[in-house]
């Protein structure tokens, strides 16, 4: 099995304990990538950096970062100025607190990374992993990655440690800004009970293997057919029957999700 590619090397620190670690991408987003082609000749289109004022292509050594503080007005930020304000511990994942995972709403989670032990760090790594596992806590940490100070959590996952970057509170939008949110509504008890029953019928243990990206599978199948020169035949679009009445929709949903064995059994025909 091919090992994962190291994307960052540093250490985890909590208290006075320092553990060398290596970081690896924990996820691999699957999507079919397309390139834009010039239809007449099928050549990939090239995108260039151009200055509309000078009307010429711009090389990277002529590019500088600028912050637009007003329409068309910028302050320039040199590379040295940006680096001068980076934290000193830019190679450290500094654990600040330990909290319960259930205290953090999933809306805060961003990206996941595996953390593996660095050189000579196996024993301390195992100690932190087992301590986190046995206490049921996760570490809230800060680190600097790609010139950005990020908030993160460190937790145990199977035999490894996982770090997940999370959003700062001011990066999560206020849900009250969502238009049209209903006020507290007095709901009919019968409808509420049927909704609870429907949730019960659909409740199960989480098995990630049962969920498939049907669109990506269909897209890959079409691409394979085109490569082989086969004709593409569109399947007729099927849509579920729209039920307008809420009570009728709940009843139909309950019937469709009735656990096997609880409904009427059909008689077997003789043969």
mmCIF file of C-alpha atoms in Angstrom:
data_model
loop_
_atom_site.group_PDB
_atom_site.id
_atom_site.type_symbol
_atom_site.label_atom_id
_atom_site.label_comp_id
_atom_site.label_asym_id
_atom_site.label_seq_id
_atom_site.Cartn_x
_atom_site.Cartn_y
_atom_site.Cartn_z
ATOM 1 C CA UNK A 1 0.000 0.000 0.000
ATOM 2 C CA UNK A 2 1.377 3.423 -0.991
ATOM 3 C CA UNK A 3 1.848 5.754 1.990
ATOM 4 C CA UNK A 4 0.253 9.190 2.216
ATOM 5 C CA UNK A 5 2.172 12.283 1.148
ATOM 6 C CA UNK A 6 3.395 14.537 3.968
ATOM 7 C CA UNK A 7 1.989 18.056 3.552
ATOM 8 C CA UNK A 8 3.333 19.600 6.789
ATOM 9 C CA UNK A 9 5.867 18.783 9.486
ATOM 10 C CA UNK A 10 5.833 20.237 12.980
ATOM 11 C CA UNK A 11 4.766 19.300 16.472
ATOM 12 C CA UNK A 12 1.816 19.125 18.855
ATOM 13 C CA UNK A 13 2.334 20.905 22.146
ATOM 14 C CA UNK A 14 0.183 20.704 25.262
ATOM 15 C CA UNK A 15 1.553 21.989 28.519
ATOM 16 C CA UNK A 16 5.304 21.433 28.337
ATOM 17 C CA UNK A 17 4.934 18.259 26.254
ATOM 18 C CA UNK A 18 6.139 18.536 22.652
ATOM 19 C CA UNK A 19 5.335 15.764 20.130
ATOM 20 C CA UNK A 20 6.828 15.791 16.600
ATOM 21 C CA UNK A 21 4.152 14.994 13.993
ATOM 22 C CA UNK A 22 3.604 14.856 10.248
ATOM 23 C CA UNK A 23 0.357 15.994 8.629
ATOM 24 C CA UNK A 24 -1.460 14.185 5.811
ATOM 25 C CA UNK A 25 -4.671 14.975 3.940
ATOM 26 C CA UNK A 26 -7.404 12.787 5.475
ATOM 27 C CA UNK A 27 -9.896 13.160 2.645
ATOM 28 C CA UNK A 28 -9.771 12.929 -1.125
ATOM 29 C CA UNK A 29 -12.664 14.758 -2.746
ATOM 30 C CA UNK A 30 -13.869 12.783 -5.732
ATOM 31 C CA UNK A 31 -15.118 14.799 -8.659
ATOM 32 C CA UNK A 32 -14.905 14.608 -12.420
ATOM 33 C CA UNK A 33 -12.752 17.483 -13.682
ATOM 34 C CA UNK A 34 -13.361 19.167 -17.019
ATOM 35 C CA UNK A 35 -11.176 21.531 -19.011
ATOM 36 C CA UNK A 36 -12.525 24.317 -21.186
ATOM 37 C CA UNK A 37 -11.725 23.739 -24.869
ATOM 38 C CA UNK A 38 -11.975 25.891 -27.969
ATOM 39 C CA UNK A 39 -14.826 24.057 -29.739
ATOM 40 C CA UNK A 40 -13.541 24.405 -33.373
ATOM 41 C CA UNK A 41 -10.076 22.915 -32.721
ATOM 42 C CA UNK A 42 -10.585 21.176 -29.306
ATOM 43 C CA UNK A 43 -7.524 22.954 -27.827
ATOM 44 C CA UNK A 44 -7.514 23.698 -24.071
ATOM 45 C CA UNK A 45 -8.021 27.402 -23.435
ATOM 46 C CA UNK A 46 -5.099 29.177 -21.760
ATOM 47 C CA UNK A 47 -5.739 31.732 -19.026
ATOM 48 C CA UNK A 48 -3.136 34.455 -18.577
ATOM 49 C CA UNK A 49 -2.473 37.189 -16.019
ATOM 50 C CA UNK A 50 -3.006 40.485 -17.829
ATOM 51 C CA UNK A 51 -3.095 44.119 -16.747
ATOM 52 C CA UNK A 52 -6.025 45.955 -18.407
ATOM 53 C CA UNK A 53 -4.296 49.326 -17.898
ATOM 54 C CA UNK A 54 -0.926 48.386 -19.379
ATOM 55 C CA UNK A 55 -2.612 45.964 -21.807
ATOM 56 C CA UNK A 56 0.092 43.328 -21.380
ATOM 57 C CA UNK A 57 0.718 39.937 -19.764
ATOM 58 C CA UNK A 58 2.099 40.194 -16.204
ATOM 59 C CA UNK A 59 4.835 37.949 -14.766
ATOM 60 C CA UNK A 60 4.731 36.804 -11.123
ATOM 61 C CA UNK A 61 7.653 39.044 -10.134
ATOM 62 C CA UNK A 62 5.472 42.066 -10.994
ATOM 63 C CA UNK A 63 2.551 40.909 -8.822
ATOM 64 C CA UNK A 64 1.958 42.356 -5.330
ATOM 65 C CA UNK A 65 -0.868 41.755 -2.868
ATOM 66 C CA UNK A 66 -3.260 44.635 -2.272
ATOM 67 C CA UNK A 67 -6.209 45.165 0.083
ATOM 68 C CA UNK A 68 -9.135 47.079 -1.434
ATOM 69 C CA UNK A 69 -10.321 49.382 1.391
ATOM 70 C CA UNK A 70 -12.537 51.475 -0.905
ATOM 71 C CA UNK A 71 -13.773 51.099 -4.479
ATOM 72 C CA UNK A 72 -10.634 51.077 -6.657
ATOM 73 C CA UNK A 73 -8.355 52.132 -3.767
ATOM 74 C CA UNK A 74 -5.753 49.719 -2.394
ATOM 75 C CA UNK A 75 -3.043 49.481 0.240
ATOM 76 C CA UNK A 76 -0.113 47.320 -0.863
ATOM 77 C CA UNK A 77 1.189 44.554 1.409
ATOM 78 C CA UNK A 78 4.726 43.338 0.784
ATOM 79 C CA UNK A 79 5.705 39.726 1.436
ATOM 80 C CA UNK A 80 8.081 40.770 4.249
ATOM 81 C CA UNK A 81 5.313 42.747 5.988
ATOM 82 C CA UNK A 82 2.974 39.759 5.936
ATOM 83 C CA UNK A 83 5.663 37.385 7.227
ATOM 84 C CA UNK A 84 6.633 39.763 10.053
ATOM 85 C CA UNK A 85 3.247 39.339 11.782
ATOM 86 C CA UNK A 86 3.084 35.545 11.530
ATOM 87 C CA UNK A 87 3.142 33.824 14.959
ATOM 88 C CA UNK A 88 6.495 32.505 16.164
ATOM 89 C CA UNK A 89 5.076 29.003 16.728
ATOM 90 C CA UNK A 90 4.160 28.479 13.074
ATOM 91 C CA UNK A 91 5.487 24.904 13.218
ATOM 92 C CA UNK A 92 3.437 23.940 16.251
ATOM 93 C CA UNK A 93 -0.131 22.752 16.811
ATOM 94 C CA UNK A 94 -0.649 24.331 20.224
ATOM 95 C CA UNK A 95 -3.438 22.697 22.237
ATOM 96 C CA UNK A 96 -5.076 25.386 24.376
ATOM 97 C CA UNK A 97 -7.983 23.506 25.982
ATOM 98 C CA UNK A 98 -9.658 20.110 26.145
ATOM 99 C CA UNK A 99 -13.440 19.948 25.658
ATOM 100 C CA UNK A 100 -16.206 17.447 24.899
ATOM 101 C CA UNK A 101 -16.789 16.832 21.195
ATOM 102 C CA UNK A 102 -20.565 17.216 21.616
ATOM 103 C CA UNK A 103 -20.024 20.833 22.691
ATOM 104 C CA UNK A 104 -18.898 21.816 19.164
ATOM 105 C CA UNK A 105 -21.668 22.130 16.587
ATOM 106 C CA UNK A 106 -20.773 20.467 13.226
ATOM 107 C CA UNK A 107 -21.210 23.843 11.461
ATOM 108 C CA UNK A 108 -17.771 24.808 12.805
ATOM 109 C CA UNK A 109 -15.884 21.927 11.147
ATOM 110 C CA UNK A 110 -13.929 22.607 7.956
ATOM 111 C CA UNK A 111 -11.163 20.187 6.784
ATOM 112 C CA UNK A 112 -9.695 16.987 8.196
ATOM 113 C CA UNK A 113 -6.046 15.922 8.376
ATOM 114 C CA UNK A 114 -4.354 12.800 9.712
ATOM 115 C CA UNK A 115 -1.521 13.395 12.142
ATOM 116 C CA UNK A 116 1.186 10.741 12.218
ATOM 117 C CA UNK A 117 4.169 10.528 14.565
ATOM 118 C CA UNK A 118 7.321 12.337 13.484
ATOM 119 C CA UNK A 119 10.882 11.205 14.063
ATOM 120 C CA UNK A 120 11.367 9.780 17.594
ATOM 121 C CA UNK A 121 7.817 10.795 18.534
ATOM 122 C CA UNK A 122 6.042 7.414 18.573
ATOM 123 C CA UNK A 123 5.829 6.981 22.363
ATOM 124 C CA UNK A 124 4.613 10.526 23.113
ATOM 125 C CA UNK A 125 2.181 10.292 20.172
ATOM 126 C CA UNK A 126 0.719 7.033 21.518
ATOM 127 C CA UNK A 127 0.466 8.562 24.992
ATOM 128 C CA UNK A 128 -1.559 11.563 23.754
ATOM 129 C CA UNK A 129 -3.786 9.378 21.592
ATOM 130 C CA UNK A 130 -4.587 6.997 24.453
ATOM 131 C CA UNK A 131 -5.140 9.850 26.929
ATOM 132 C CA UNK A 132 -7.590 11.542 24.540
ATOM 133 C CA UNK A 133 -9.325 8.215 23.856
ATOM 134 C CA UNK A 134 -9.720 7.286 27.521
ATOM 135 C CA UNK A 135 -10.966 10.709 28.672
ATOM 136 C CA UNK A 136 -13.342 11.209 25.740
ATOM 137 C CA UNK A 137 -12.002 14.734 25.269
ATOM 138 C CA UNK A 138 -10.725 16.573 22.191
ATOM 139 C CA UNK A 139 -8.048 19.261 22.128
ATOM 140 C CA UNK A 140 -8.802 22.778 20.879
ATOM 141 C CA UNK A 141 -5.667 24.093 19.191
ATOM 142 C CA UNK A 142 -4.240 26.902 17.091
ATOM 143 C CA UNK A 143 -1.693 26.606 14.298
ATOM 144 C CA UNK A 144 -0.426 28.593 11.334
ATOM 145 C CA UNK A 145 -0.828 26.910 7.963
ATOM 146 C CA UNK A 146 -0.507 28.546 4.531
ATOM 147 C CA UNK A 147 0.064 31.989 6.098
ATOM 148 C CA UNK A 148 -3.211 31.791 8.040
ATOM 149 C CA UNK A 149 -3.657 31.212 11.740
ATOM 150 C CA UNK A 150 -6.274 28.501 12.048
ATOM 151 C CA UNK A 151 -8.360 27.132 14.870
ATOM 152 C CA UNK A 152 -8.497 23.342 15.049
ATOM 153 C CA UNK A 153 -9.431 20.349 17.155
ATOM 154 C CA UNK A 154 -7.292 17.258 17.741
ATOM 155 C CA UNK A 155 -9.052 13.960 18.444
ATOM 156 C CA UNK A 156 -8.444 10.245 18.246
ATOM 157 C CA UNK A 157 -9.639 8.297 15.202
ATOM 158 C CA UNK A 158 -9.069 4.545 15.104
ATOM 159 C CA UNK A 159 -5.310 4.121 15.597
ATOM 160 C CA UNK A 160 -4.368 7.693 14.721
ATOM 161 C CA UNK A 161 -4.834 11.305 15.715
ATOM 162 C CA UNK A 162 -6.905 13.549 13.462
ATOM 163 C CA UNK A 163 -6.776 17.319 13.299
ATOM 164 C CA UNK A 164 -9.795 19.158 11.954
ATOM 165 C CA UNK A 165 -9.622 22.858 11.206
ATOM 166 C CA UNK A 166 -12.671 24.713 12.476
ATOM 167 C CA UNK A 167 -14.067 28.158 11.777
ATOM 168 C CA UNK A 168 -13.659 31.043 14.207
ATOM 169 C CA UNK A 169 -16.981 32.267 15.676
ATOM 170 C CA UNK A 170 -16.993 35.431 13.513
ATOM 171 C CA UNK A 171 -16.667 33.236 10.396
ATOM 172 C CA UNK A 172 -19.960 31.434 11.105
ATOM 173 C CA UNK A 173 -22.925 33.447 9.908
ATOM 174 C CA UNK A 174 -25.885 34.148 12.194
ATOM 175 C CA UNK A 175 -28.747 31.741 11.435
ATOM 176 C CA UNK A 176 -31.246 34.494 12.275
ATOM 177 C CA UNK A 177 -30.267 36.137 8.965
ATOM 178 C CA UNK A 178 -31.919 33.284 7.032
ATOM 179 C CA UNK A 179 -35.009 34.793 5.344
ATOM 180 C CA UNK A 180 -38.448 33.377 6.102
ATOM 181 C CA UNK A 181 -37.619 31.373 9.241
ATOM 182 C CA UNK A 182 -40.924 30.391 10.909
ATOM 183 C CA UNK A 183 -41.697 31.741 14.356
ATOM 184 C CA UNK A 184 -42.602 29.320 17.151
ATOM 185 C CA UNK A 185 -45.580 27.510 15.713
ATOM 186 C CA UNK A 186 -48.263 25.500 17.493
ATOM 187 C CA UNK A 187 -48.146 22.163 15.658
ATOM 188 C CA UNK A 188 -50.902 19.513 15.637
ATOM 189 C CA UNK A 189 -49.844 16.666 17.963
ATOM 190 C CA UNK A 190 -50.890 14.029 15.426
ATOM 191 C CA UNK A 191 -48.635 15.481 12.715
ATOM 192 C CA UNK A 192 -45.765 15.775 15.187
ATOM 193 C CA UNK A 193 -46.201 12.184 16.307
ATOM 194 C CA UNK A 194 -46.235 10.937 12.692
ATOM 195 C CA UNK A 195 -43.066 12.943 11.952
ATOM 196 C CA UNK A 196 -41.378 11.348 14.996
ATOM 197 C CA UNK A 197 -42.525 7.913 13.820
ATOM 198 C CA UNK A 198 -41.126 8.585 10.342
ATOM 199 C CA UNK A 199 -37.775 9.537 11.881
ATOM 200 C CA UNK A 200 -37.922 6.290 13.874
ATOM 201 C CA UNK A 201 -38.563 4.267 10.717
ATOM 202 C CA UNK A 202 -35.587 5.887 8.988
ATOM 203 C CA UNK A 203 -33.254 5.629 11.992
ATOM 204 C CA UNK A 204 -30.321 3.219 11.724
ATOM 205 C CA UNK A 205 -26.636 2.957 12.577
ATOM 206 C CA UNK A 206 -24.343 5.016 10.361
ATOM 207 C CA UNK A 207 -22.781 2.975 7.569
ATOM 208 C CA UNK A 208 -20.887 5.294 5.180
ATOM 209 C CA UNK A 209 -20.470 2.501 2.611
ATOM 210 C CA UNK A 210 -24.194 2.560 1.760
ATOM 211 C CA UNK A 211 -24.089 6.124 0.399
ATOM 212 C CA UNK A 212 -22.978 6.566 -3.215
ATOM 213 C CA UNK A 213 -22.400 9.576 -5.441
ATOM 214 C CA UNK A 214 -24.868 8.499 -8.126
ATOM 215 C CA UNK A 215 -24.280 11.608 -10.238
ATOM 216 C CA UNK A 216 -20.511 11.046 -10.396
ATOM 217 C CA UNK A 217 -21.009 7.347 -11.217
ATOM 218 C CA UNK A 218 -23.407 8.244 -14.056
ATOM 219 C CA UNK A 219 -21.047 10.930 -15.347
ATOM 220 C CA UNK A 220 -18.076 8.527 -15.363
ATOM 221 C CA UNK A 221 -20.201 5.919 -17.193
ATOM 222 C CA UNK A 222 -21.148 8.466 -19.888
ATOM 223 C CA UNK A 223 -17.498 9.497 -20.309
ATOM 224 C CA UNK A 224 -16.436 5.846 -20.684
ATOM 225 C CA UNK A 225 -19.117 5.306 -23.341
ATOM 226 C CA UNK A 226 -18.003 8.401 -25.248
ATOM 227 C CA UNK A 227 -14.381 7.209 -25.133
ATOM 228 C CA UNK A 228 -15.498 3.884 -26.634
ATOM 229 C CA UNK A 229 -17.586 5.715 -29.247
ATOM 230 C CA UNK A 230 -20.914 4.355 -27.999
ATOM 231 C CA UNK A 231 -24.185 6.213 -28.442
ATOM 232 C CA UNK A 232 -25.549 7.999 -25.368
ATOM 233 C CA UNK A 233 -29.222 7.223 -24.711
ATOM 234 C CA UNK A 234 -30.973 9.396 -22.160
ATOM 235 C CA UNK A 235 -33.131 7.568 -19.639
ATOM 236 C CA UNK A 236 -36.626 9.020 -19.119
ATOM 237 C CA UNK A 237 -36.718 11.297 -16.092
ATOM 238 C CA UNK A 238 -38.766 9.895 -13.224
ATOM 239 C CA UNK A 239 -39.998 12.139 -10.451
ATOM 240 C CA UNK A 240 -41.854 11.098 -7.327
ATOM 241 C CA UNK A 241 -45.511 12.024 -7.244
ATOM 242 C CA UNK A 242 -45.927 15.392 -5.547
ATOM 243 C CA UNK A 243 -48.128 15.235 -2.448
ATOM 244 C CA UNK A 244 -49.412 18.658 -1.460
ATOM 245 C CA UNK A 245 -51.208 17.856 1.797
ATOM 246 C CA UNK A 246 -48.770 17.519 4.733
ATOM 247 C CA UNK A 247 -50.800 14.842 6.518
ATOM 248 C CA UNK A 248 -51.106 12.777 3.334
ATOM 249 C CA UNK A 249 -47.364 13.156 2.708
ATOM 250 C CA UNK A 250 -46.618 11.901 6.234
ATOM 251 C CA UNK A 251 -48.963 8.919 5.794
ATOM 252 C CA UNK A 252 -47.447 7.982 2.428
ATOM 253 C CA UNK A 253 -43.936 8.313 3.850
ATOM 254 C CA UNK A 254 -44.770 6.097 6.834
ATOM 255 C CA UNK A 255 -46.205 3.414 4.534
ATOM 256 C CA UNK A 256 -43.120 3.558 2.280
ATOM 257 C CA UNK A 257 -40.718 3.248 5.232
ATOM 258 C CA UNK A 258 -42.640 0.592 7.180
ATOM 259 C CA UNK A 259 -40.103 -1.971 8.467
ATOM 260 C CA UNK A 260 -40.277 -5.332 6.708
ATOM 261 C CA UNK A 261 -42.440 -7.897 8.456
ATOM 262 C CA UNK A 262 -44.842 -5.344 9.929
ATOM 263 C CA UNK A 263 -46.956 -4.916 6.834
ATOM 264 C CA UNK A 264 -49.404 -7.338 5.256
ATOM 265 C CA UNK A 265 -47.764 -10.347 3.692
ATOM 266 C CA UNK A 266 -48.723 -11.307 0.186
ATOM 267 C CA UNK A 267 -49.903 -14.847 -0.372
ATOM 268 C CA UNK A 268 -47.609 -16.962 -2.503
ATOM 269 C CA UNK A 269 -49.198 -18.191 -5.708
ATOM 270 C CA UNK A 270 -49.032 -21.901 -6.299
ATOM 271 C CA UNK A 271 -46.896 -23.195 -9.148
#
